[in-house]
mmCIF file of C-alpha atoms and ligand atoms in Angstrom:
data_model
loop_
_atom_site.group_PDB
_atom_site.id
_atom_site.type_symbol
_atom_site.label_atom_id
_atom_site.label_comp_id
_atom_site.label_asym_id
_atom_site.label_seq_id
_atom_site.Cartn_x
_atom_site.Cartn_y
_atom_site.Cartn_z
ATOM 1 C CA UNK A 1 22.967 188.832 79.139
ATOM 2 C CA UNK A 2 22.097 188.808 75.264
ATOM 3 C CA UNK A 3 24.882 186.482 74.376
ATOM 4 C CA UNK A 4 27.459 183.979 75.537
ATOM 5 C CA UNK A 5 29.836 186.499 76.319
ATOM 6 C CA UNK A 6 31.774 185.661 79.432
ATOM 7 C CA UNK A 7 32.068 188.731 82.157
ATOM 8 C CA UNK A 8 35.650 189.459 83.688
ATOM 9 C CA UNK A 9 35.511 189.412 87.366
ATOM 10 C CA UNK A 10 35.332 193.034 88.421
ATOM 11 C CA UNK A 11 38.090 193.454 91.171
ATOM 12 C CA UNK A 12 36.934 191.578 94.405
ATOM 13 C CA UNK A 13 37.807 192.865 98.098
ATOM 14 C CA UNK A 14 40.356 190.648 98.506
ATOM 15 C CA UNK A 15 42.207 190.917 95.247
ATOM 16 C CA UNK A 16 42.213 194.990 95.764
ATOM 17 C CA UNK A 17 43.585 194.828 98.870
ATOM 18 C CA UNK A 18 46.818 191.991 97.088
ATOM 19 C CA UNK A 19 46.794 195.008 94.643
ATOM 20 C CA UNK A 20 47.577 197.170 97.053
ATOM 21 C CA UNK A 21 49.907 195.269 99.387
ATOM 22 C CA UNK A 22 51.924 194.416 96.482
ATOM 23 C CA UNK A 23 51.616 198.636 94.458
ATOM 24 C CA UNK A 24 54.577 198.853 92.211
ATOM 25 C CA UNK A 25 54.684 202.578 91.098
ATOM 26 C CA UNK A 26 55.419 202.342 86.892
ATOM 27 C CA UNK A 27 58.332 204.502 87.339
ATOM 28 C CA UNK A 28 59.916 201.115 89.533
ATOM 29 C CA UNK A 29 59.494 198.765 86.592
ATOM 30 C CA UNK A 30 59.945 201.590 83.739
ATOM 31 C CA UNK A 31 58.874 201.319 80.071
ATOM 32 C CA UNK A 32 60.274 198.575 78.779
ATOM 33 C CA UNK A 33 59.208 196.645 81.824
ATOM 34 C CA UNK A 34 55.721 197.627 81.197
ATOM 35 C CA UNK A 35 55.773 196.563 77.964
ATOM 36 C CA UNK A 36 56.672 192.908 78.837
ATOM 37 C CA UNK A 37 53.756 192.637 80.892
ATOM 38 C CA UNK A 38 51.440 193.806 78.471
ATOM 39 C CA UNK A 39 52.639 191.898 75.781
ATOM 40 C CA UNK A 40 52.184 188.781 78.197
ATOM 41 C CA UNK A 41 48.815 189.328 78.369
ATOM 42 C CA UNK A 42 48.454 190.389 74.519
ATOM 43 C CA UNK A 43 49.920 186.909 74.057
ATOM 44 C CA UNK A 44 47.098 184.855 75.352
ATOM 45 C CA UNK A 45 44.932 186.289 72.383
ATOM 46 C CA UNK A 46 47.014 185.160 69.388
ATOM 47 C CA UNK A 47 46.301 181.598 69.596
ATOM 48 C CA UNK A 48 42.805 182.717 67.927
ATOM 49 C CA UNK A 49 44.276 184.110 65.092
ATOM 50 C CA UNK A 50 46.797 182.378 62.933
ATOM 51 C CA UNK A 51 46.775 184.591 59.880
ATOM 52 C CA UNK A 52 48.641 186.999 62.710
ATOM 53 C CA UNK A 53 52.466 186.210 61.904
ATOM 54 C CA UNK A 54 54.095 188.416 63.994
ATOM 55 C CA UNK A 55 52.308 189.960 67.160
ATOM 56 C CA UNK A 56 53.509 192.730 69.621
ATOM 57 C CA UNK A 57 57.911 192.219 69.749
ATOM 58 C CA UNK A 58 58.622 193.928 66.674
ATOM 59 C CA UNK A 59 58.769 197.033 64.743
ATOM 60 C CA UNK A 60 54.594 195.870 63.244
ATOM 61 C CA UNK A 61 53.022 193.747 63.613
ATOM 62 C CA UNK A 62 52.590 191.314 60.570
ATOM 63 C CA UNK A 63 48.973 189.791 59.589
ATOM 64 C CA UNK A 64 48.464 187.793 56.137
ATOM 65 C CA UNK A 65 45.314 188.478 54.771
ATOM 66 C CA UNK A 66 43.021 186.331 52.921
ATOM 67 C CA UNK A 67 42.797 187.034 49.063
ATOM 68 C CA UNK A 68 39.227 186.527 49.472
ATOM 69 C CA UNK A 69 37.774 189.016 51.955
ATOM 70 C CA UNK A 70 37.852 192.879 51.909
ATOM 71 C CA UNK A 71 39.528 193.880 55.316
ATOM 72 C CA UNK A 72 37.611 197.100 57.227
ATOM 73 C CA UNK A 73 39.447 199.256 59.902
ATOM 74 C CA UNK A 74 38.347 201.659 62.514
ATOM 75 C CA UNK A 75 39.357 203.305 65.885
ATOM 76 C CA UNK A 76 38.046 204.462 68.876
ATOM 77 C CA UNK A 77 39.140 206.757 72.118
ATOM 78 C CA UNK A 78 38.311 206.550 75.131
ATOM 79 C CA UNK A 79 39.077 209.498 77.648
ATOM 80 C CA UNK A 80 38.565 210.175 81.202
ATOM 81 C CA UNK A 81 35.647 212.558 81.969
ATOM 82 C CA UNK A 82 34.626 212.235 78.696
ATOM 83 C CA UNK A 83 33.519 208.651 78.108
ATOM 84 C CA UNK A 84 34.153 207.322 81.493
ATOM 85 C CA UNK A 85 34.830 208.522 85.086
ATOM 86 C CA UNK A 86 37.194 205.925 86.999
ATOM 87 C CA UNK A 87 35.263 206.318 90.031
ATOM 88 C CA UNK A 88 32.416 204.454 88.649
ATOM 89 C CA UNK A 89 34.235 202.136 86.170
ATOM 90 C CA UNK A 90 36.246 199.369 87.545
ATOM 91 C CA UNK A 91 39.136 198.863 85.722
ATOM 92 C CA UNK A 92 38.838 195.778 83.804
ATOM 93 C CA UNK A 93 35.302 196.573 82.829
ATOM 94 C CA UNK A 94 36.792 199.606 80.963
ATOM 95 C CA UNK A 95 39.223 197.462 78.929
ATOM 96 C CA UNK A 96 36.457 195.189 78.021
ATOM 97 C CA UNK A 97 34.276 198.198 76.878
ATOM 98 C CA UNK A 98 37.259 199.488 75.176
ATOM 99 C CA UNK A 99 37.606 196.462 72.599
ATOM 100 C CA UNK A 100 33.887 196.062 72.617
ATOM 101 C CA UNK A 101 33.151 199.714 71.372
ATOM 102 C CA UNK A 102 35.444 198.719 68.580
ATOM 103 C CA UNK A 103 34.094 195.596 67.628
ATOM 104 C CA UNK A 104 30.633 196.807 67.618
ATOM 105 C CA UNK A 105 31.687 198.813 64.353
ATOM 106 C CA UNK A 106 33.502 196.120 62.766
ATOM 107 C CA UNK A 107 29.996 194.116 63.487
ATOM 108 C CA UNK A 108 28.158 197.384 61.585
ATOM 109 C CA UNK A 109 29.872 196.360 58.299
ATOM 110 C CA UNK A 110 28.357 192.902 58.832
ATOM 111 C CA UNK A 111 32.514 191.636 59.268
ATOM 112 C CA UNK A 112 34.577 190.037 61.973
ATOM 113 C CA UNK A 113 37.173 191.312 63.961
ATOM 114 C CA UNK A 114 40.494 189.718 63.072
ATOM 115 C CA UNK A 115 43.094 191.916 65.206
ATOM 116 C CA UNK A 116 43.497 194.930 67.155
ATOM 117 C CA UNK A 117 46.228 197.651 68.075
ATOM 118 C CA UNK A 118 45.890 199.403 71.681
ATOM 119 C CA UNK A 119 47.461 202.730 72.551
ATOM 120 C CA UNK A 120 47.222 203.974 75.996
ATOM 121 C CA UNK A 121 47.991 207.301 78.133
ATOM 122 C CA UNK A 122 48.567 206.403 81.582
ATOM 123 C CA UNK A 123 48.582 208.765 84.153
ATOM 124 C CA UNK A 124 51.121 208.587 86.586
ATOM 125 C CA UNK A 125 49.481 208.010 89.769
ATOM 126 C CA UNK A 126 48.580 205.131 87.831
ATOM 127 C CA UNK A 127 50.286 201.529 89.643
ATOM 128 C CA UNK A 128 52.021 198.582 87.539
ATOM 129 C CA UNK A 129 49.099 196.148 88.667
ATOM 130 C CA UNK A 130 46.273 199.040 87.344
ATOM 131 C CA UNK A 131 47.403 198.595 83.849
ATOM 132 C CA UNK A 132 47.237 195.279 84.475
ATOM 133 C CA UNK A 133 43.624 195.390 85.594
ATOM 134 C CA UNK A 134 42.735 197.190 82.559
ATOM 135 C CA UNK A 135 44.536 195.041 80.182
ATOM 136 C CA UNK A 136 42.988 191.720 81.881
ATOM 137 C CA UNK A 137 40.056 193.431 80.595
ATOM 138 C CA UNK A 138 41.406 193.750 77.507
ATOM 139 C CA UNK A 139 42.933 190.454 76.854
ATOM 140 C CA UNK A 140 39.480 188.933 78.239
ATOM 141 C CA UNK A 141 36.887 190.189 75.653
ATOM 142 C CA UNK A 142 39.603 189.689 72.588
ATOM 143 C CA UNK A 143 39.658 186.113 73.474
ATOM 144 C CA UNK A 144 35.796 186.379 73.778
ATOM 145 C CA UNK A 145 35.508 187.843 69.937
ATOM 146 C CA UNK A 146 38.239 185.780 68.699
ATOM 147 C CA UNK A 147 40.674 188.566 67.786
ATOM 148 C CA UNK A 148 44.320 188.844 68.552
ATOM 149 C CA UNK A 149 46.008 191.934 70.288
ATOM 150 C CA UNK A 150 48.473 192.631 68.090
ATOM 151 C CA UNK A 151 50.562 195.818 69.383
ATOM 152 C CA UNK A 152 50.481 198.781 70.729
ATOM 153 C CA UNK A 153 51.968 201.531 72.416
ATOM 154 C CA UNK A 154 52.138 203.125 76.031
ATOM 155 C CA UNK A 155 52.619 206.444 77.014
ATOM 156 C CA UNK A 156 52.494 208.267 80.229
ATOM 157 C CA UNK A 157 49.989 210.841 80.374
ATOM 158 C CA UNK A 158 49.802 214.441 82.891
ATOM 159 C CA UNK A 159 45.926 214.628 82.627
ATOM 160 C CA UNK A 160 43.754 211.657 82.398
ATOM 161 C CA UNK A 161 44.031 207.760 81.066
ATOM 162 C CA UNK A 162 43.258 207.721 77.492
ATOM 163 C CA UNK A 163 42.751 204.497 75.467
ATOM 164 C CA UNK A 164 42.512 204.423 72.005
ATOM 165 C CA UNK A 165 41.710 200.759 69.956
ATOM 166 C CA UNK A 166 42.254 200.648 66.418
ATOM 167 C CA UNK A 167 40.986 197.604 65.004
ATOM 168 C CA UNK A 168 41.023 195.504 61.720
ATOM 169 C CA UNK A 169 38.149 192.711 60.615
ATOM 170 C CA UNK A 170 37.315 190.938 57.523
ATOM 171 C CA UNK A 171 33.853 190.131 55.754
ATOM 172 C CA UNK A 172 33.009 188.560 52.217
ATOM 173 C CA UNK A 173 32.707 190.754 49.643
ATOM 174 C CA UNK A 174 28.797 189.359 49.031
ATOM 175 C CA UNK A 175 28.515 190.141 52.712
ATOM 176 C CA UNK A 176 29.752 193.396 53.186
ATOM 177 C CA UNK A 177 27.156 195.990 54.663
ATOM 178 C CA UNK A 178 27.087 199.856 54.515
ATOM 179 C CA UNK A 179 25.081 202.389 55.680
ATOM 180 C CA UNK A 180 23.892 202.970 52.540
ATOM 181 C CA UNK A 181 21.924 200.060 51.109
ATOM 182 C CA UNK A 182 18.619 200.654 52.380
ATOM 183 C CA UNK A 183 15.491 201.583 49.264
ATOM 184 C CA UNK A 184 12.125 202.798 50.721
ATOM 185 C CA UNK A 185 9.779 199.758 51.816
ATOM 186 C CA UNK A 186 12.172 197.895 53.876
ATOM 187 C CA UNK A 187 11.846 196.333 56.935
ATOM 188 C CA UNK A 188 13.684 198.007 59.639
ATOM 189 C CA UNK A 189 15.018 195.536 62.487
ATOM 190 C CA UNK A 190 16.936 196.246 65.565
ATOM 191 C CA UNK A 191 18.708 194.060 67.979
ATOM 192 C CA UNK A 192 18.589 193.540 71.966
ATOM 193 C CA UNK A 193 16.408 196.131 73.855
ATOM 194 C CA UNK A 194 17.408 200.040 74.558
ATOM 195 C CA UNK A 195 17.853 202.091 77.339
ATOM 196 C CA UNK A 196 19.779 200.194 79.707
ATOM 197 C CA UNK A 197 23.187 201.615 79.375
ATOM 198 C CA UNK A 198 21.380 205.298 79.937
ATOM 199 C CA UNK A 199 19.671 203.650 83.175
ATOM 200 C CA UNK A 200 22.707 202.187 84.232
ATOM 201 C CA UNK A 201 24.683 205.521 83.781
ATOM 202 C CA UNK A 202 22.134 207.458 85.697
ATOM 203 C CA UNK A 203 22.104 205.058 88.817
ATOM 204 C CA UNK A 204 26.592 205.179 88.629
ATOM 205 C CA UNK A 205 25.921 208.866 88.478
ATOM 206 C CA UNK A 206 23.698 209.309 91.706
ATOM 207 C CA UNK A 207 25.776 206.579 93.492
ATOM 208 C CA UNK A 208 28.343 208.713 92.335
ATOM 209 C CA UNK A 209 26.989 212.223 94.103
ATOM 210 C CA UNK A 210 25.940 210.017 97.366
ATOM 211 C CA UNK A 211 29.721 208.982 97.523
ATOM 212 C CA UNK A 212 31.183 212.814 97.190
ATOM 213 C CA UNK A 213 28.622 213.802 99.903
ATOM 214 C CA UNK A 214 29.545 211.377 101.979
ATOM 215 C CA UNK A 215 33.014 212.265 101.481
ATOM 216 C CA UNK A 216 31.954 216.235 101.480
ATOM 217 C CA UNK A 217 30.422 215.707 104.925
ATOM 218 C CA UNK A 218 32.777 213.819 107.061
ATOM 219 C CA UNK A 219 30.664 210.583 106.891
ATOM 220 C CA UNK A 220 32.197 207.224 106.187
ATOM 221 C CA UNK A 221 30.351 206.114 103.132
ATOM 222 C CA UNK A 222 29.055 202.844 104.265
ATOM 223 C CA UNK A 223 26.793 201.942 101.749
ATOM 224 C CA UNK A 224 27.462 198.304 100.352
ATOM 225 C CA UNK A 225 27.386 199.609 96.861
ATOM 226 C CA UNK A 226 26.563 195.792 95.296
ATOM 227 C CA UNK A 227 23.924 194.839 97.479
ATOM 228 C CA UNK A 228 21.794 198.443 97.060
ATOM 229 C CA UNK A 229 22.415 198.203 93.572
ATOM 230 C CA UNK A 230 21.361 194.118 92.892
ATOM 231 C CA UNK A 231 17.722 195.154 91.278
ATOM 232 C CA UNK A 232 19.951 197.747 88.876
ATOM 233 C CA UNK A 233 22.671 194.719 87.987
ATOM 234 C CA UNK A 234 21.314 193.956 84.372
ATOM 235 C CA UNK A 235 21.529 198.111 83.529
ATOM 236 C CA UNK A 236 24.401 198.869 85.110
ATOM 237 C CA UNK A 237 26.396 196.000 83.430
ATOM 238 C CA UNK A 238 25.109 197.194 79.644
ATOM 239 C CA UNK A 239 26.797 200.380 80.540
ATOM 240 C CA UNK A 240 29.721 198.998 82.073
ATOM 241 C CA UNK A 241 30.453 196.524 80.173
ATOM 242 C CA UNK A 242 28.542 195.940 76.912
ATOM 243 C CA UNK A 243 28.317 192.898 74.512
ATOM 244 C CA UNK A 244 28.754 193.940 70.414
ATOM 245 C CA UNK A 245 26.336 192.212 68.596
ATOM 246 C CA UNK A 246 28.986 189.373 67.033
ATOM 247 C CA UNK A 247 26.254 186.598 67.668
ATOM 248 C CA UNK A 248 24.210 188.559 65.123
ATOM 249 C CA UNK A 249 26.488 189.042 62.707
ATOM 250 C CA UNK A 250 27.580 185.199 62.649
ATOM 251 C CA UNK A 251 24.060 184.484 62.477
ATOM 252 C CA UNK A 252 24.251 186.358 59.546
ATOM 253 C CA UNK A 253 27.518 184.544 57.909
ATOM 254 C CA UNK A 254 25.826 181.332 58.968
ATOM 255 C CA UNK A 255 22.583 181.790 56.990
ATOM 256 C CA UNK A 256 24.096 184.211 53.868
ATOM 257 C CA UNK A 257 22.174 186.868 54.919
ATOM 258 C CA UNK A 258 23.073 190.747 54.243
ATOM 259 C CA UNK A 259 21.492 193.549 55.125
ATOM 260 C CA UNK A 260 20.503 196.402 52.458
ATOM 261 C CA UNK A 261 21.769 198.722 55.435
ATOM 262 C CA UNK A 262 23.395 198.419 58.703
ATOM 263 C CA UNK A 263 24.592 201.002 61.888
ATOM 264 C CA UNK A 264 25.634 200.394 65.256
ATOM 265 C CA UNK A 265 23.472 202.188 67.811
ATOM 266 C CA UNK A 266 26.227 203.962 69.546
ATOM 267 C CA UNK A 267 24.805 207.591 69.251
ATOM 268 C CA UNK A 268 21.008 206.209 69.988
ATOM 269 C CA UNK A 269 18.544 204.818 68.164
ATOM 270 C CA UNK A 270 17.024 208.204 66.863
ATOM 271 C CA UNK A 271 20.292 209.916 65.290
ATOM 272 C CA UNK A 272 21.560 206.874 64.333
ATOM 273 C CA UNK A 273 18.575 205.647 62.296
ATOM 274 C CA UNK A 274 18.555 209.575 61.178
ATOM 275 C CA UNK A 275 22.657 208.595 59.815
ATOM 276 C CA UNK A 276 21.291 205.298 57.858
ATOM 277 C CA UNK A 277 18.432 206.986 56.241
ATOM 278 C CA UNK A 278 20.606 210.082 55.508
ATOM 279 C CA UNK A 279 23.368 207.794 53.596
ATOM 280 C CA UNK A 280 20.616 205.548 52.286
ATOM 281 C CA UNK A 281 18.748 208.512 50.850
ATOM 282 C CA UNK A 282 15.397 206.982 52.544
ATOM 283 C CA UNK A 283 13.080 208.487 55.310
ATOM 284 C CA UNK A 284 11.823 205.948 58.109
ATOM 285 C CA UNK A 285 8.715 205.367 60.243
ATOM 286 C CA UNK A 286 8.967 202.961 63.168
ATOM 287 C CA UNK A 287 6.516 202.416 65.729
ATOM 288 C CA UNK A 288 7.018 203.576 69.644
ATOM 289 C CA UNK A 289 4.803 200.538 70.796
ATOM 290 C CA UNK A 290 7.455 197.850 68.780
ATOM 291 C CA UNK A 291 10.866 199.776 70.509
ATOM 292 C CA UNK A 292 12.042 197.000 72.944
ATOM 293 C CA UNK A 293 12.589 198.580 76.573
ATOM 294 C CA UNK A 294 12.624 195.860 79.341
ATOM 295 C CA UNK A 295 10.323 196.303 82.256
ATOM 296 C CA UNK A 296 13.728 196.930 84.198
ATOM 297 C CA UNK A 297 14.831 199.811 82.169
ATOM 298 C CA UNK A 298 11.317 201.145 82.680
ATOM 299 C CA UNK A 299 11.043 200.653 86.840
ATOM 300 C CA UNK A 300 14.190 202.582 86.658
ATOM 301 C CA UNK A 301 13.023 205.286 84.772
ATOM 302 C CA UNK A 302 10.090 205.489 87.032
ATOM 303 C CA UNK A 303 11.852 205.591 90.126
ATOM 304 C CA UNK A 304 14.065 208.744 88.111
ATOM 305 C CA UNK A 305 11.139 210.131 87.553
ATOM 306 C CA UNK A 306 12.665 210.075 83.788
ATOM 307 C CA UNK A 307 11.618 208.568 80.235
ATOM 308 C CA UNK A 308 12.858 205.185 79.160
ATOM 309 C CA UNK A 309 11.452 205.969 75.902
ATOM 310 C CA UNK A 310 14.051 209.165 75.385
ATOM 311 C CA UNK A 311 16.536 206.881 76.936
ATOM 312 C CA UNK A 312 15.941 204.359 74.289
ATOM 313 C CA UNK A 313 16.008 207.020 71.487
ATOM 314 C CA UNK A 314 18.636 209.446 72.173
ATOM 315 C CA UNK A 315 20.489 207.694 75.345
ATOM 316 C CA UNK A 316 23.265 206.043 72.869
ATOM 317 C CA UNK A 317 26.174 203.732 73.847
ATOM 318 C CA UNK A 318 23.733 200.966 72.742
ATOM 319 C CA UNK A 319 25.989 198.374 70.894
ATOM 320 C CA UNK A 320 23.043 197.345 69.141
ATOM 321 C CA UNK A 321 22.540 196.465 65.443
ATOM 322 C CA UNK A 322 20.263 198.613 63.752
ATOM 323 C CA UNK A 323 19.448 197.205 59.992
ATOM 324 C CA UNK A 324 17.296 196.964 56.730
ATOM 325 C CA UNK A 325 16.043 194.107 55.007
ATOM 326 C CA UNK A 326 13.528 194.213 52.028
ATOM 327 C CA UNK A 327 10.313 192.296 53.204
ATOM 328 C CA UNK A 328 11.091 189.237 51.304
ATOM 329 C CA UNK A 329 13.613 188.239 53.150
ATOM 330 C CA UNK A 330 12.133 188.757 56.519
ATOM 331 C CA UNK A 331 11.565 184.646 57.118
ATOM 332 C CA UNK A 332 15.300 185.083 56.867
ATOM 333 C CA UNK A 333 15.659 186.205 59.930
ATOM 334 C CA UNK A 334 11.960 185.368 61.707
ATOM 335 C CA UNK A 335 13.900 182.967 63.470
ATOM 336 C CA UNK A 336 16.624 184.867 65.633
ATOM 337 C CA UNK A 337 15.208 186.265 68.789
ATOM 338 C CA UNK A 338 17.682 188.646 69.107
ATOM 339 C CA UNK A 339 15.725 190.858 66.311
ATOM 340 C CA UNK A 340 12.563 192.774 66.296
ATOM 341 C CA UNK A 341 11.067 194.534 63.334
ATOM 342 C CA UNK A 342 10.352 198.229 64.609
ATOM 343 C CA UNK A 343 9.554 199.868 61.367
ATOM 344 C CA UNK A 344 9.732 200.502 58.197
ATOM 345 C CA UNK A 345 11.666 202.308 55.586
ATOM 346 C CA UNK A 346 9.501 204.986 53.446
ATOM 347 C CA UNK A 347 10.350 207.815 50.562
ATOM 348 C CA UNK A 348 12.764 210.073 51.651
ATOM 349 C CA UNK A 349 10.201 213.226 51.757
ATOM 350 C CA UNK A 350 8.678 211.568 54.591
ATOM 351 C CA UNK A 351 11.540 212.609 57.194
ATOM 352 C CA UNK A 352 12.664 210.222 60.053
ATOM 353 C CA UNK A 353 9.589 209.464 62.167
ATOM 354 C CA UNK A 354 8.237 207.969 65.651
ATOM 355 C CA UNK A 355 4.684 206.916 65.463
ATOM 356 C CA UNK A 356 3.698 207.251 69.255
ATOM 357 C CA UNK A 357 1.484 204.666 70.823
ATOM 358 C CA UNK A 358 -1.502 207.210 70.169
ATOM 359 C CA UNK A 359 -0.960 207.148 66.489
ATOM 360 C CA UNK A 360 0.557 210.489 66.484
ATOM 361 C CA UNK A 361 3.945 210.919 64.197
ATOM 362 C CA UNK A 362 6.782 212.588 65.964
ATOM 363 C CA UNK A 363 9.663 213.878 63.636
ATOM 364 C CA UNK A 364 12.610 212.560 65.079
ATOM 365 C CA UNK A 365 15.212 215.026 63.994
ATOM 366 C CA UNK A 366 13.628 217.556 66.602
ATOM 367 C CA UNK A 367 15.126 215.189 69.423
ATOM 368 C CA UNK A 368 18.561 215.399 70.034
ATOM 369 C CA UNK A 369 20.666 212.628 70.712
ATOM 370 C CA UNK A 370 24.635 212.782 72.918
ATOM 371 C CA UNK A 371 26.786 215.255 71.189
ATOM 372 C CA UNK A 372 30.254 214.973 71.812
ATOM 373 C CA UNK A 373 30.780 219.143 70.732
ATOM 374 C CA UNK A 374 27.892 220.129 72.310
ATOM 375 C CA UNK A 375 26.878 223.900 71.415
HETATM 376 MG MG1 MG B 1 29.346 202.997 64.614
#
């Protein structure tokens, strides 16, 4: 765990088996009945949030913003079989990763999350207490960030679940941070470590297959999924559930610091360093041996017989901060552990490139990172 950020409880044996002794079908409670459970949940989160007047009940919700800071917006879906597979996802977990995703782009801009709006498809099949379990989840890492869940709509859905977050926060003027700051010479920093969310997808995927050929075969699957999969804990949980970098980014309120340039690493660190030189108009060189990979991520890469170092670059779903600062400003930030300088910034003929531990420079657009439209 990089930060403070408290985990909800994924759902325990016992409380699966109260869900299902107590399964209420959505169809026995109806819309409107839905709705008042959400919006119980949704409630816990205002408290945070006073500038929200009016929260889910009405028509809109009704926010008063500050005359002093610029307000930035953005939205995110989710979709089954695209971004996550509910056999491998519990539930709550998903909700959490839902607001996080969201909140990791509101942290790009170098701003805070103020208030959210959550639309979901539900399928059918789908029982009263699983929307609860997903909007525990939800409820749980708005109260983490501080932001209030302020409406939203439901919908039932004839293919998959489908969650979509759209998502308001507010930074100083002085403060604000685009992709676009960055001038040749800079320090490029990153926060966290990579390739832990990739590891942790790989191992859900081949617990995954063991499951289905189990299931394939006749056998009772019998494997205690948590205890064969302790050593993997810290890499499954960054792609379960991951952590936006808000600790950063009040760091950053706390000391007045800005970034020329900022990005989220949720494409991986290699395309999305290629987006912040692209908008910056810069070309970049960081160094292969300064990329932090934990010796976790690595074992597991190992015993893959895969590369944590492609994980790291193109494995994406990172929620880390990737930023520029100009060199004088670097005791700025010396102090925060979170950060590591992994290059540098450099004219924008020189390309985006990897210097490998042997010296040798790798151009980075000839490695392809996740592509949601792939060819
Ligand atoms: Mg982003």
């Amino acid at each position: 765990m990089e930060t403070g950020h408290a985990l909800p409880q994924p759902a325990t044996k016992l409380n699966l088996r109260k869900i299902m002794s107590s399964y209420k079908a959505m169809s026995e409670i109806g819309e409107f009945g839905l709705i008042d459970r959400i919006a119980a949940l949704a409630e816990t989160t205002l408290p945070a949030v006073p500038e929200l007047m009016t929260g889910i009940g009405d028509d809109c919700a009704v926010y008063c913003p500050s005359a002093k800071l610029l307000q930035v917006a953005t939205t995110d879906m989710l979709v089954d079989q695209v971004h996550f597979d509910l056999l491998t996802t519990p539930l709550r977990h998903l909700g959490s990763k839902a607001i996080s995703v969201n909140v990791s782009d509101i942290c790009a801009m170098n701003a805070l999350p103020r208030y959210a709006l959550i639309s979901l498809a539900v399928p059918s099949s789908f029982s009263v207490a699983m929307v609860e379990e997903l909007y525990q989840g939800i409820s749980h890492a708005a109260k983490e960030y501080g932001l209030a869940i302020a409406g939203g709509d439901t919908s039932s859905s004839r293919s998959g679940l489908v969650i979509s977050v759209s998502m308001i926060g507010e930074v100083a003027e002085e403060l604000l941070t685009r992709r676009s700051g960055a001038a040749p010479g800079e320090l490029i920093c990153l926060t966290g470590s990579l390739g832990g969310p990739a590891a942790g997808l790989k191992l859900l995927t081949r617990e995954k297959e063991i499951m289905l050929n189990h299931i394939e075969n006749n056998e009772s699957y019998q494997r205690n999924i948590m205890a064969d999969l302790k050593e993997y804990r810290e890499a499954i949980q960054q792609q379960l559930l991951p952590i936006a970098r808000i600790d950063v980014v009040r760091f950053f309120h706390a000391h007045t610091i800005r970034p020329s340039a900022m990005i989220d690493i949720s494409d991986g660190l290699s395309p999305d360093l290629q987006h912040l030189c692209r908008h910056s108009n810069v070309g970049a060189l960081i160094d292969e041996g300064r990329i932090p990979i934990k010796g976790s991520t690595r074992l597991i890469a190992d015993e893959l017989q895969d590369d944590a170092l492609s994980w790291a670059l193109t494995g994406g779903e990172e929620y880390q901060l990737l930023f520029t600062i100009p060199r004088a400003e670097y005791p700025a930030i010396a102090e925060n552990k979170a950060i590591a300088v992994i290059g540098e910034t450099t004219d924008v003929k020189e390309g985006v490139q990897l210097s490998d531990i042997y010296g040798m420079k790798i151009d980075l657009a000839s490695i392809k990172g996740f592509d949601h439209f792939p060819q």
